[in-house]
Coordinates of C-alpha atoms in Angstrom, one line a residue:
Chain A
M296 CA 0.0 0.0 0.0
T297 CA 1.3 3.5 -0.9
S298 CA 1.9 5.6 2.1
P299 CA -0.1 8.8 2.2
D300 CA 3.2 10.8 2.5
L301 CA 4.4 9.5 -0.8
V302 CA 1.1 10.5 -2.5
D303 CA 1.3 13.9 -1.0
S304 CA 4.8 14.5 -2.1
A305 CA 4.1 13.2 -5.6
A306 CA 1.2 15.6 -5.8
Q307 CA 3.4 18.4 -4.6
A308 CA 6.0 17.6 -7.1
A309 CA 3.3 17.6 -9.9
A310 CA 2.0 20.9 -8.7
S311 CA 5.3 22.6 -8.5
A312 CA 6.3 21.2 -11.9
E313 CA 3.2 22.6 -13.3
R314 CA 3.1 26.0 -11.8
P315 CA 6.2 27.7 -13.4
G316 CA 5.2 26.1 -16.7
L317 CA 1.8 27.7 -16.6
L318 CA 3.2 31.1 -15.8
R319 CA 5.8 30.8 -18.6
Q320 CA 3.1 29.6 -21.0
L321 CA 1.0 32.7 -20.1
S322 CA 3.8 35.0 -20.5
R323 CA 4.5 33.6 -24.0
N324 CA 0.9 34.3 -25.1
P325 CA 0.8 37.7 -26.9
S326 CA -2.9 38.2 -26.0
V327 CA -2.1 37.8 -22.3
V328 CA 0.9 40.0 -22.5
F329 CA -0.8 42.8 -24.4
G330 CA -4.0 42.6 -22.2
T331 CA -2.0 42.7 -19.0
V332 CA 0.3 45.6 -20.0
V333 CA -2.7 47.7 -21.2
L334 CA -4.7 46.9 -18.0
L335 CA -1.7 47.7 -15.8
V336 CA -1.2 51.0 -17.5
M337 CA -4.9 51.9 -17.0
V338 CA -4.7 50.8 -13.3
V339 CA -1.6 53.0 -12.8
L340 CA -3.3 56.0 -14.6
G341 CA -6.3 55.6 -12.5
L342 CA -4.6 55.2 -9.2
L343 CA -2.0 57.8 -9.8
A344 CA -4.3 60.3 -11.5
P345 CA -3.8 63.0 -8.8
A346 CA 0.0 62.8 -9.3
L347 CA -0.1 62.9 -13.1
D348 CA -0.4 66.6 -13.5
T349 CA -4.2 66.6 -13.4
L350 CA -6.5 69.3 -12.3
D351 CA -9.7 68.8 -10.3
P352 CA -11.7 66.6 -12.6
A353 CA -14.9 68.4 -11.5
G354 CA -13.4 71.9 -11.6
I355 CA -15.6 74.0 -13.8
D356 CA -14.1 77.0 -15.6
P357 CA -16.7 78.9 -17.7
A358 CA -14.1 81.1 -19.4
W359 CA -12.3 78.0 -20.8
R360 CA -15.1 76.0 -22.4
N361 CA -14.7 73.8 -25.4
K362 CA -10.9 74.3 -25.9
R363 CA -9.2 72.1 -28.4
P364 CA -6.5 69.6 -27.3
G365 CA -3.2 71.4 -26.6
T366 CA -4.7 74.7 -25.6
E367 CA -2.4 76.6 -23.1
H368 CA -4.0 78.2 -20.1
T369 CA -2.7 80.3 -17.3
I370 CA -4.6 79.2 -14.1
T371 CA -4.8 81.3 -11.0
L372 CA -4.7 78.9 -8.1
P373 CA -6.7 79.7 -4.9
S374 CA -3.4 80.6 -3.3
G375 CA -2.9 83.4 -5.8
Q376 CA -0.1 81.5 -7.6
E377 CA -0.2 81.4 -11.4
L378 CA 0.2 78.0 -13.1
E379 CA 0.9 77.5 -16.8
Y380 CA -1.2 74.5 -17.8
V381 CA -1.7 72.7 -21.1
H382 CA -5.0 71.1 -21.7
R383 CA -3.6 68.0 -23.3
M384 CA -7.1 66.7 -24.4
G385 CA -8.9 70.0 -24.4
T386 CA -11.8 71.0 -22.2
D387 CA -15.4 70.1 -22.2
S388 CA -18.5 72.3 -22.5
L389 CA -18.2 73.3 -18.8
G390 CA -14.5 74.1 -19.0
R391 CA -13.4 71.0 -17.2
D392 CA -10.0 69.6 -18.2
L393 CA -10.6 66.5 -20.3
Y394 CA -7.2 64.9 -19.6
S395 CA -8.0 64.9 -15.9
R396 CA -11.5 63.6 -16.3
V397 CA -10.4 60.7 -18.6
L398 CA -7.7 59.7 -16.1
Y399 CA -10.0 59.7 -13.1
G400 CA -12.6 58.0 -15.3
A401 CA -10.4 54.9 -15.4
R402 CA -11.1 54.4 -11.7
I403 CA -14.8 53.9 -12.1
S404 CA -14.5 51.6 -15.2
L405 CA -12.0 49.4 -13.5
V406 CA -13.8 49.3 -10.1
V407 CA -17.1 48.4 -11.9
G408 CA -15.4 45.8 -14.1
L409 CA -13.7 44.1 -11.1
A410 CA -16.7 44.4 -8.7
V411 CA -19.2 43.0 -11.2
A412 CA -16.9 40.1 -12.1
V413 CA -16.3 39.2 -8.4
I414 CA -20.0 39.5 -7.4
S415 CA -21.5 37.7 -10.3
I416 CA -18.9 34.8 -10.0
A417 CA -19.3 34.6 -6.3
V418 CA -23.1 34.5 -6.3
G419 CA -23.2 32.3 -9.4
L420 CA -20.7 29.9 -8.0
V421 CA -22.8 29.4 -4.8
I422 CA -26.1 29.0 -6.7
G423 CA -24.4 26.7 -9.4
L424 CA -22.8 24.4 -6.8
L425 CA -26.1 24.0 -4.9
A426 CA -28.1 23.6 -8.2
G427 CA -25.6 21.0 -9.3
Y428 CA -25.6 19.1 -6.1
V429 CA -29.1 19.5 -4.5
R430 CA -31.5 17.7 -6.9
W431 CA -34.7 19.4 -5.7
L432 CA -33.2 22.8 -6.0
D433 CA -31.9 22.2 -9.6
G434 CA -35.2 22.4 -11.3
V435 CA -36.4 25.6 -9.5
A436 CA -33.0 27.4 -9.8
M437 CA -32.6 26.7 -13.5
R438 CA -36.1 27.8 -14.4
V439 CA -35.4 31.1 -12.5
M440 CA -32.1 31.4 -14.4
D441 CA -33.8 30.7 -17.7
G442 CA -36.2 33.5 -17.1
L443 CA -33.5 35.8 -16.1
M444 CA -31.5 35.0 -19.1
A445 CA -34.4 35.7 -21.4
I446 CA -34.3 39.4 -20.5
P447 CA -31.6 41.2 -22.6
G448 CA -28.9 42.2 -20.1
I449 CA -28.7 45.9 -20.9
L450 CA -32.5 46.2 -20.6
L451 CA -32.5 44.4 -17.2
A452 CA -29.7 46.7 -15.9
I453 CA -31.6 49.8 -17.2
G454 CA -34.7 48.6 -15.5
L455 CA -33.0 47.9 -12.2
V456 CA -31.1 51.2 -12.1
S457 CA -34.2 53.2 -12.9
L458 CA -35.8 51.7 -9.8
W459 CA -32.9 51.8 -7.4
G460 CA -31.7 55.2 -8.4
A461 CA -28.3 56.0 -9.9
G462 CA -25.1 55.4 -8.0
L463 CA -22.0 53.3 -8.1
A464 CA -23.3 50.5 -5.9
T465 CA -26.7 50.2 -7.7
V466 CA -25.0 50.3 -11.1
I467 CA -22.6 47.4 -10.1
I468 CA -25.5 45.3 -8.8
A469 CA -27.7 46.1 -11.7
I470 CA -24.9 45.0 -14.1
A471 CA -24.1 41.9 -12.1
V472 CA -27.6 40.5 -11.9
P473 CA -27.9 39.7 -15.6
E474 CA -24.5 38.1 -15.6
I475 CA -25.2 35.6 -12.8
P476 CA -27.3 33.1 -14.9
R477 CA -24.4 32.4 -17.3
V478 CA -22.1 31.7 -14.3
V479 CA -24.7 29.5 -12.7
R480 CA -25.0 27.4 -15.9
L481 CA -21.3 27.1 -16.2
V482 CA -20.7 26.0 -12.6
R483 CA -23.7 23.6 -12.7
S484 CA -22.4 21.9 -15.9
I485 CA -19.0 21.4 -14.3
V486 CA -20.5 20.1 -11.1
L487 CA -22.7 17.6 -13.1
S488 CA -19.8 16.2 -14.9
I489 CA -17.4 16.2 -11.9
R490 CA -19.7 14.4 -9.6
E491 CA -19.7 11.3 -11.9
E492 CA -15.9 11.2 -11.7
P493 CA -14.5 8.0 -10.0
Y494 CA -12.5 10.1 -7.4
V495 CA -15.7 11.9 -6.3
E496 CA -17.5 8.6 -6.1
A497 CA -14.6 7.2 -4.0
A498 CA -14.8 10.2 -1.7
I499 CA -18.6 9.7 -1.2
S500 CA -18.0 5.9 -0.7
V501 CA -15.7 6.6 2.2
G502 CA -18.3 8.8 3.8
T503 CA -16.9 12.3 3.1
P504 CA -19.7 14.9 3.8
L505 CA -21.0 17.1 1.1
V506 CA -19.1 20.3 2.0
P507 CA -15.6 18.8 2.0
I508 CA -16.4 17.1 -1.4
L509 CA -17.5 20.4 -2.9
Y510 CA -14.5 22.2 -1.4
R511 CA -11.8 19.6 -2.2
H512 CA -13.0 18.1 -5.4
V513 CA -15.5 20.2 -7.1
L514 CA -14.4 23.7 -6.4
P515 CA -10.8 23.3 -7.8
N516 CA -12.3 22.2 -11.2
T517 CA -14.2 25.4 -11.5
I518 CA -11.3 27.8 -11.0
A519 CA -10.0 27.8 -14.5
P520 CA -13.3 28.2 -16.3
L521 CA -14.5 30.8 -13.9
L522 CA -11.3 32.8 -14.3
V523 CA -11.9 32.9 -18.0
Q524 CA -15.6 33.6 -17.6
G525 CA -14.7 36.4 -15.0
T526 CA -12.6 38.3 -17.5
Y527 CA -15.4 38.2 -20.1
V528 CA -17.9 39.4 -17.4
C529 CA -15.4 42.2 -16.5
A530 CA -15.1 43.4 -20.2
S531 CA -18.9 43.3 -20.6
A532 CA -19.4 45.2 -17.3
I533 CA -17.1 48.0 -18.3
L534 CA -19.0 48.3 -21.5
V535 CA -22.4 48.2 -19.9
E536 CA -21.4 50.8 -17.3
A537 CA -20.3 53.2 -20.1
I538 CA -23.5 52.5 -22.0
L539 CA -25.6 53.3 -18.8
S540 CA -23.7 56.4 -18.1
F541 CA -23.8 57.5 -21.7
L542 CA -27.6 57.0 -21.8
G543 CA -27.8 59.2 -18.7
V544 CA -29.1 56.4 -16.5
G545 CA -25.9 55.3 -14.8
I546 CA -23.5 57.0 -12.4
P547 CA -24.5 60.6 -11.7
P548 CA -23.2 63.0 -14.4
E549 CA -20.8 65.0 -12.2
T550 CA -18.7 61.9 -11.5
P551 CA -16.0 61.5 -14.2
T552 CA -16.6 58.2 -16.0
W553 CA -15.9 57.6 -19.6
G554 CA -19.5 57.2 -20.4
N555 CA -20.4 60.4 -18.7
I556 CA -17.7 62.3 -20.5
M557 CA -19.0 61.1 -23.8
A558 CA -22.6 61.8 -22.8
E559 CA -21.6 65.4 -22.0
G560 CA -19.8 65.7 -25.3
R561 CA -22.4 64.3 -27.6
V562 CA -24.3 67.6 -28.0
L563 CA -21.4 69.5 -29.5
F564 CA -19.8 66.4 -31.0
Q565 CA -19.8 67.6 -34.6
V566 CA -17.7 70.6 -33.7
F567 CA -15.6 69.2 -30.9
P568 CA -15.2 65.5 -31.5
H569 CA -12.3 65.2 -28.9
N570 CA -14.9 65.0 -26.1
I571 CA -16.0 61.6 -27.6
L572 CA -12.8 60.5 -29.1
F573 CA -10.4 60.4 -26.1
P574 CA -12.7 58.7 -23.6
G575 CA -13.9 56.4 -26.4
V576 CA -10.3 55.3 -27.3
F577 CA -9.6 54.6 -23.6
L578 CA -12.8 52.7 -23.2
A579 CA -12.3 50.6 -26.4
L580 CA -8.6 49.9 -25.4
T581 CA -9.5 48.8 -21.9
I582 CA -12.3 46.5 -23.1
L583 CA -10.0 45.1 -25.8
A584 CA -7.3 44.4 -23.2
V585 CA -9.7 42.5 -20.9
N586 CA -11.1 40.6 -23.8
L587 CA -7.6 39.6 -25.1
L588 CA -6.6 38.6 -21.6
G589 CA -9.7 36.4 -21.5
D590 CA -8.9 34.8 -24.8
G591 CA -5.3 34.2 -23.8
L592 CA -6.3 32.7 -20.4
R593 CA -8.9 30.5 -22.2
D594 CA -6.3 29.2 -24.7
T595 CA -3.8 28.3 -21.9
L596 CA -6.1 27.2 -19.2
D597 CA -8.9 25.6 -21.0
P598 CA -7.8 24.1 -24.3
R599 CA -11.1 22.2 -24.7
M600 CA -13.0 25.5 -24.8
A601 CA -10.4 27.1 -27.1
K602 CA -11.0 24.5 -29.8
R603 CA -14.6 25.6 -30.2
F604 CA -13.9 29.2 -31.1
Chain B
M17 CA -42.9 16.5 -35.6
T18 CA -46.3 18.0 -34.4
A19 CA -45.5 16.5 -31.0
F20 CA -42.1 18.3 -31.0
V21 CA -43.6 21.6 -32.0
A22 CA -46.2 21.3 -29.3
Q23 CA -43.6 20.3 -26.7
R24 CA -41.3 23.2 -27.6
L25 CA -44.2 25.6 -27.4
L26 CA -45.2 24.3 -24.0
A27 CA -41.6 24.5 -22.8
T28 CA -41.5 28.2 -23.8
I29 CA -44.5 29.1 -21.5
P30 CA -42.7 28.8 -18.2
V31 CA -39.9 31.0 -19.5
L32 CA -42.3 33.7 -20.6
V33 CA -44.1 33.3 -17.2
M34 CA -40.8 33.7 -15.4
V35 CA -40.0 36.8 -17.4
A36 CA -43.3 38.3 -16.7
L37 CA -43.0 37.5 -13.0
F38 CA -39.5 39.1 -12.8
V39 CA -40.8 42.3 -14.5
F40 CA -43.7 42.3 -12.0
L41 CA -41.5 41.7 -8.9
M42 CA -38.8 44.2 -10.0
L43 CA -41.1 47.1 -8.9
R44 CA -42.7 45.4 -6.0
L45 CA -39.5 44.2 -4.4
T46 CA -37.6 47.4 -4.8
P47 CA -36.0 48.4 -1.4
G48 CA -37.9 51.5 -0.1
D49 CA -41.0 52.9 -1.5
P50 CA -41.0 52.4 -5.3
A51 CA -43.7 55.1 -5.8
A52 CA -41.5 57.7 -4.0
I53 CA -38.6 56.8 -6.2
I54 CA -40.6 57.0 -9.4
A55 CA -42.1 60.3 -8.3
G56 CA -38.6 61.8 -7.8
D57 CA -37.1 63.9 -5.1
N58 CA -39.4 66.9 -5.4
A59 CA -42.7 65.1 -5.3
T60 CA -45.4 65.9 -2.9
P61 CA -47.0 63.1 -0.8
V62 CA -50.2 63.6 -2.9
Q63 CA -48.3 62.8 -6.1
I64 CA -46.6 59.8 -4.5
E65 CA -50.0 58.6 -3.4
E66 CA -51.3 59.1 -6.9
I67 CA -48.6 57.0 -8.4
R68 CA -49.0 54.3 -5.8
E69 CA -52.7 54.2 -6.7
R70 CA -52.1 54.1 -10.5
L71 CA -49.6 51.3 -10.2
G72 CA -52.0 49.5 -7.9
L73 CA -49.4 49.3 -5.1
N74 CA -52.0 49.6 -2.3
D75 CA -53.5 46.1 -2.8
P76 CA -51.9 42.9 -1.4
L77 CA -49.2 41.4 -3.6
P78 CA -51.3 38.4 -4.9
T79 CA -54.1 40.7 -5.9
Q80 CA -51.7 43.0 -7.6
L81 CA -50.3 40.0 -9.5
A82 CA -53.7 38.7 -10.5
I83 CA -54.8 42.1 -11.8
W84 CA -51.5 42.7 -13.6
A85 CA -51.5 39.2 -15.2
G86 CA -55.1 39.5 -16.2
K87 CA -54.5 42.8 -18.0
L88 CA -51.3 41.4 -19.6
L89 CA -53.1 38.4 -21.1
Q90 CA -55.5 40.9 -22.7
G91 CA -52.5 42.8 -24.2
D92 CA -53.0 45.7 -21.8
L93 CA -49.6 46.9 -20.7
G94 CA -50.9 49.8 -18.6
E95 CA -50.8 53.5 -19.2
S96 CA -47.7 55.6 -19.6
F97 CA -47.1 58.3 -17.0
F98 CA -45.0 60.5 -19.3
F99 CA -46.7 60.2 -22.7
K100 CA -50.2 60.0 -21.1
K101 CA -51.2 57.2 -23.5
K102 CA -51.8 53.4 -23.5
V103 CA -48.4 51.8 -23.5
T104 CA -49.5 49.2 -26.1
E105 CA -50.4 52.2 -28.5
L106 CA -47.0 53.8 -27.7
I107 CA -45.1 50.7 -28.5
L108 CA -47.0 50.0 -31.7
Q109 CA -46.1 53.6 -32.9
R110 CA -42.4 52.9 -32.2
V111 CA -42.1 49.5 -33.7
E112 CA -41.4 50.4 -37.4
P113 CA -38.1 52.2 -36.9
T114 CA -36.7 49.4 -34.7
L115 CA -37.9 46.7 -36.9
A116 CA -36.4 48.5 -40.0
L117 CA -33.0 49.0 -38.1
A118 CA -32.9 45.4 -36.9
T119 CA -33.8 44.0 -40.4
T120 CA -31.2 46.0 -42.3
T121 CA -28.6 45.1 -39.6
M122 CA -29.4 41.5 -39.9
I123 CA -29.2 41.6 -43.7
I124 CA -25.8 43.4 -43.6
T125 CA -24.5 41.0 -40.9
L126 CA -25.4 37.8 -42.7
L127 CA -24.1 39.1 -46.1
V128 CA -20.8 40.0 -44.6
A129 CA -20.2 37.6 -41.7
I130 CA -21.0 34.3 -43.3
P131 CA -18.8 34.7 -46.4
L132 CA -16.0 36.0 -44.2
G133 CA -16.3 33.2 -41.8
V134 CA -16.4 30.6 -44.5
L135 CA -13.4 32.1 -46.3
A136 CA -11.5 32.4 -43.0
A137 CA -12.1 28.8 -42.3
Y138 CA -11.1 27.7 -45.8
R139 CA -7.8 29.6 -45.5
Q140 CA -7.3 28.8 -41.9
G141 CA -4.2 30.4 -40.5
G142 CA -3.8 32.7 -43.6
W143 CA -3.9 36.5 -43.6
L144 CA -7.6 36.6 -44.2
D145 CA -8.2 34.3 -41.3
R146 CA -6.0 36.4 -39.0
T147 CA -7.7 39.6 -40.2
V148 CA -11.2 38.2 -39.6
M149 CA -10.2 37.0 -36.1
G150 CA -8.5 40.3 -35.2
F151 CA -11.6 42.1 -36.4
S152 CA -13.8 39.9 -34.4
V153 CA -11.9 40.7 -31.2
A154 CA -11.9 44.4 -32.0
G155 CA -15.5 44.3 -32.9
F156 CA -16.5 43.0 -29.6
S157 CA -14.4 45.7 -27.8
V158 CA -15.4 49.0 -29.6
P159 CA -18.5 50.2 -27.9
V160 CA -21.5 50.7 -30.2
F161 CA -21.8 54.4 -29.4
V162 CA -18.1 55.2 -29.9
L163 CA -18.3 53.4 -33.2
G164 CA -21.5 55.3 -34.1
Y165 CA -19.9 58.7 -33.4
L166 CA -16.8 57.7 -35.4
L167 CA -18.9 56.8 -38.4
I168 CA -21.0 59.9 -38.0
Y169 CA -17.9 62.1 -37.9
V170 CA -16.2 60.5 -40.9
F171 CA -19.2 59.8 -43.2
A172 CA -21.7 62.5 -42.2
V173 CA -19.8 65.5 -40.8
E174 CA -16.5 65.3 -42.9
L175 CA -17.5 63.5 -46.1
K176 CA -21.2 64.5 -46.0
W177 CA -22.3 61.3 -47.6
F178 CA -25.1 60.7 -45.2
P179 CA -27.4 62.7 -42.9
V180 CA -26.0 63.0 -39.4
Q181 CA -29.1 61.7 -37.6
G182 CA -32.8 61.1 -37.9
Y183 CA -35.2 58.6 -39.4
K184 CA -37.6 58.7 -42.4
S185 CA -40.3 56.1 -42.7
I186 CA -40.3 53.9 -45.7
S187 CA -43.5 55.5 -46.8
A188 CA -41.5 58.6 -47.6
G189 CA -39.7 56.7 -50.3
L190 CA -37.1 54.0 -50.4
W191 CA -34.0 56.1 -50.8
P192 CA -34.7 58.6 -48.0
F193 CA -35.5 55.6 -45.8
L194 CA -32.3 53.7 -46.6
H195 CA -30.1 56.8 -46.7
R196 CA -30.8 57.4 -43.0
L197 CA -30.6 53.8 -42.1
I198 CA -27.3 52.9 -43.6
L199 CA -25.0 54.3 -40.9
P200 CA -27.0 53.1 -37.9
S201 CA -27.3 49.6 -39.4
L202 CA -23.5 49.5 -40.1
T203 CA -22.8 50.7 -36.6
L204 CA -25.0 48.0 -35.1
S205 CA -23.9 45.2 -37.3
V206 CA -20.2 45.4 -36.4
I207 CA -20.5 43.6 -33.1
Y208 CA -22.9 41.1 -34.6
I209 CA -20.7 40.5 -37.6
A210 CA -17.8 39.9 -35.2
L211 CA -19.9 37.3 -33.3
I212 CA -21.3 35.4 -36.4
A213 CA -18.1 35.5 -38.4
R214 CA -16.3 33.9 -35.5
I215 CA -18.9 31.2 -35.0
T216 CA -19.1 30.5 -38.8
R217 CA -15.4 30.1 -39.0
A218 CA -15.2 27.7 -36.0
S219 CA -18.1 25.7 -37.1
V220 CA -17.0 25.4 -40.8
I221 CA -13.5 24.4 -39.6
D222 CA -15.1 21.6 -37.6
V223 CA -17.0 20.3 -40.7
L224 CA -14.0 20.6 -43.0
G225 CA -12.3 17.9 -41.0
E226 CA -15.0 15.4 -41.9
D227 CA -14.6 12.5 -44.3
Y228 CA -17.3 13.5 -46.6
I229 CA -15.5 16.7 -47.4
R230 CA -12.5 14.7 -48.4
T231 CA -14.8 12.6 -50.5
A232 CA -16.4 15.6 -52.2
K233 CA -13.0 17.0 -53.0
A234 CA -11.8 13.7 -54.2
K235 CA -14.6 13.2 -56.7
G236 CA -13.5 16.5 -58.2
L237 CA -16.1 19.0 -57.0
T238 CA -15.0 22.7 -57.0
N239 CA -13.9 24.3 -53.9
R240 CA -16.9 26.5 -54.1
T241 CA -19.3 23.6 -54.2
V242 CA -17.6 21.9 -51.4
L243 CA -17.6 25.0 -49.2
V244 CA -21.1 26.1 -49.8
K245 CA -23.1 22.9 -50.4
H246 CA -21.2 20.5 -48.1
A247 CA -19.4 22.5 -45.4
L248 CA -21.7 25.5 -44.9
R249 CA -25.0 23.4 -45.1
N250 CA -23.7 21.1 -42.4
A251 CA -22.3 24.0 -40.3
A252 CA -25.6 25.8 -40.3
V253 CA -27.1 24.6 -37.0
P254 CA -24.5 26.3 -34.7
I255 CA -24.4 29.4 -36.7
V256 CA -28.2 29.8 -36.6
T257 CA -28.2 29.1 -32.9
I258 CA -25.7 31.9 -32.3
V259 CA -27.8 34.2 -34.5
G260 CA -30.6 33.6 -32.1
I261 CA -28.7 34.1 -28.9
G262 CA -27.1 37.2 -30.4
I263 CA -30.6 38.8 -30.7
A264 CA -30.0 39.8 -27.0
L265 CA -26.9 41.7 -28.1
L266 CA -28.8 43.3 -30.9
I267 CA -31.6 44.5 -28.6
G268 CA -29.0 46.1 -26.3
G269 CA -27.3 47.6 -29.4
V270 CA -30.7 49.0 -30.7
V271 CA -31.2 51.0 -27.5
V272 CA -27.8 52.6 -27.8
T273 CA -27.8 53.0 -31.6
E274 CA -31.3 54.6 -31.6
S275 CA -30.1 57.2 -29.1
V276 CA -26.9 58.0 -31.0
Y277 CA -28.7 58.4 -34.3
N278 CA -31.9 59.9 -32.9
I279 CA -34.2 57.2 -34.3
P280 CA -37.7 57.3 -32.7
G281 CA -37.9 53.5 -32.1
L282 CA -38.4 51.3 -29.1
G283 CA -34.8 51.8 -27.9
R284 CA -35.3 55.5 -27.7
L285 CA -38.6 54.9 -26.0
T286 CA -36.7 52.9 -23.3
V287 CA -34.3 55.7 -22.6
D288 CA -36.9 58.3 -22.7
A289 CA -39.0 56.3 -20.3
V290 CA -36.1 55.9 -17.9
L291 CA -35.3 59.6 -18.0
G292 CA -39.0 60.5 -17.6
R293 CA -39.4 58.0 -14.7
D294 CA -42.1 56.4 -16.7
Y295 CA -42.2 53.0 -15.1
P296 CA -45.1 51.3 -16.9
T297 CA -43.4 52.0 -20.1
I298 CA -40.0 50.7 -19.0
Q299 CA -41.8 47.6 -17.7
A300 CA -43.6 47.1 -21.0
V301 CA -40.6 47.6 -23.2
I302 CA -38.6 45.1 -21.2
L303 CA -41.4 42.6 -21.4
V304 CA -42.0 43.1 -25.1
F305 CA -38.3 42.8 -26.0
S306 CA -37.8 39.7 -23.9
F307 CA -40.8 38.0 -25.3
V308 CA -39.6 38.7 -28.9
Y309 CA -36.2 37.3 -27.9
V310 CA -37.7 34.1 -26.5
L311 CA -40.1 33.7 -29.5
I312 CA -37.3 34.2 -32.1
N313 CA -35.2 31.6 -30.4
L314 CA -38.3 29.2 -30.3
V315 CA -38.6 29.7 -34.1
I316 CA -34.9 29.0 -34.5
D317 CA -35.2 25.8 -32.4
L318 CA -38.0 24.7 -34.7
S319 CA -36.0 25.5 -37.8
Y320 CA -33.3 23.0 -37.0
T321 CA -35.3 20.2 -38.7
L322 CA -35.3 22.2 -41.9
L323 CA -31.6 22.9 -41.7
D324 CA -30.5 19.5 -40.8
P325 CA -32.7 16.6 -41.9
R326 CA -30.9 14.3 -39.6
I327 CA -32.5 16.1 -36.6
R328 CA -35.9 14.4 -36.2
Y329 CA -38.1 14.7 -33.2

């Protein structure tokens, strides 16, 4: 009989042999590298926005409205000091510096993307595990999810935000709710296939209770697909947040978000396209980066799924 | 076959009931007083009470549900607060532009995406394939409204080929109608083309590995015949499935595109309703769009037997 120690050390050896390989594989994947680099840049821009020569993103200056990118401007600070400032991306129709607003806008987009991904994955994981393992719950939960999935995501989010009032928290929840059913289905399908595996049957046969089985055997199998799914949810959440803000039903207009900047710029868009162009490019680039990261993760972590697309 | 159709129809009913129930509960289970939220910050208690009365929020929940479901079954979606009209009437007025936009978008998408997907699959790994795949990732990432303004700026403001915004009914003549519809449809079709081209490629690549494709080539059929008659025909089921699932994407896109191009359709109605705190209209639009989505997918399910004679029920 093999001693447990031997099995453990073998498993550890396998794990440690696999880990650097996986990281190296990821670092060789151009999609992963591009996505990570762009995202890191966005995170740095968002976090360090106050230090990157920005003005108050909400600071209105009626005398300096609708300036084109590159306009120089002598600002008198409250202290009486004079400051030579270049509006790198111009100003909007209230005289706010667009460069500052775009940089601060990265914060909202990234927070929404991350929060929605975490919330929908966490809730979907719990419901999916239960639905996959508790027979009587399965039917009910899946019918509810089918109904939820039949409502187009953006409409559901718009409906929820219109009832809960605009704000960061409500926007995050409203975007997360329509994403949950997809996660639930994914987790449930994994659970249904894993529970038939011999090692799970073996665990059940020696009397392992439900919770350790889920924790030790089922949960690890969901990590890779959920990581991939999470990046796609994140990309879609960033997009939906921008759409909600753009339509005027998202985060309140004074908060600098890319969607809000564009919503504000749409009236004078034909004369001053930079109000839409700059936040639009940042938004598209961020979503592209997250999507590419997802594609790269999927190709490396989940080759079965990669074959399909 | 008849049994299958009946069974699919029956299976759709619980989904529709679930959707209706969600839409009903959304308002009732809102934390706080929904009537006060809808009335806005400056509303007087009298106004709030009036809204509560009109939404029927004073009755017990089961009674509310019974009344609401009863009206729904008669096609009565309530009365709009903002437009002071029957919501059903309001929706019927707005259907035409949305239908026109969705149809032209669908035509453009299928005309572009399927040939692109097939060619990319045929030349797998070649420059066309890589371009199509790159375009498909980019197409998913550029937000509809950013793309919309980009196209407006280039083709309407700078080149002046198209009007900037607006909509003309087809009754005003075919050209004025199409002239205003081309840019919005192009805008909306990009994400859809990205999706369908990708699936077409994947699904045709799958089929191209089959033995009968080798046989078809071996007996001297032209590439074209092999690709269209043998590969595409057999790859049709997954493609059509994604066309159906993608309708949800299209509906979201319609809401945004109609706002960007100022098209008075159902999407604009949704946004106007949210901004005007017109809850009955929001509720009705969500319900109508979801029903349409479910029913289109039902039709697609039923069409599998036509596409693939091997599928028998």
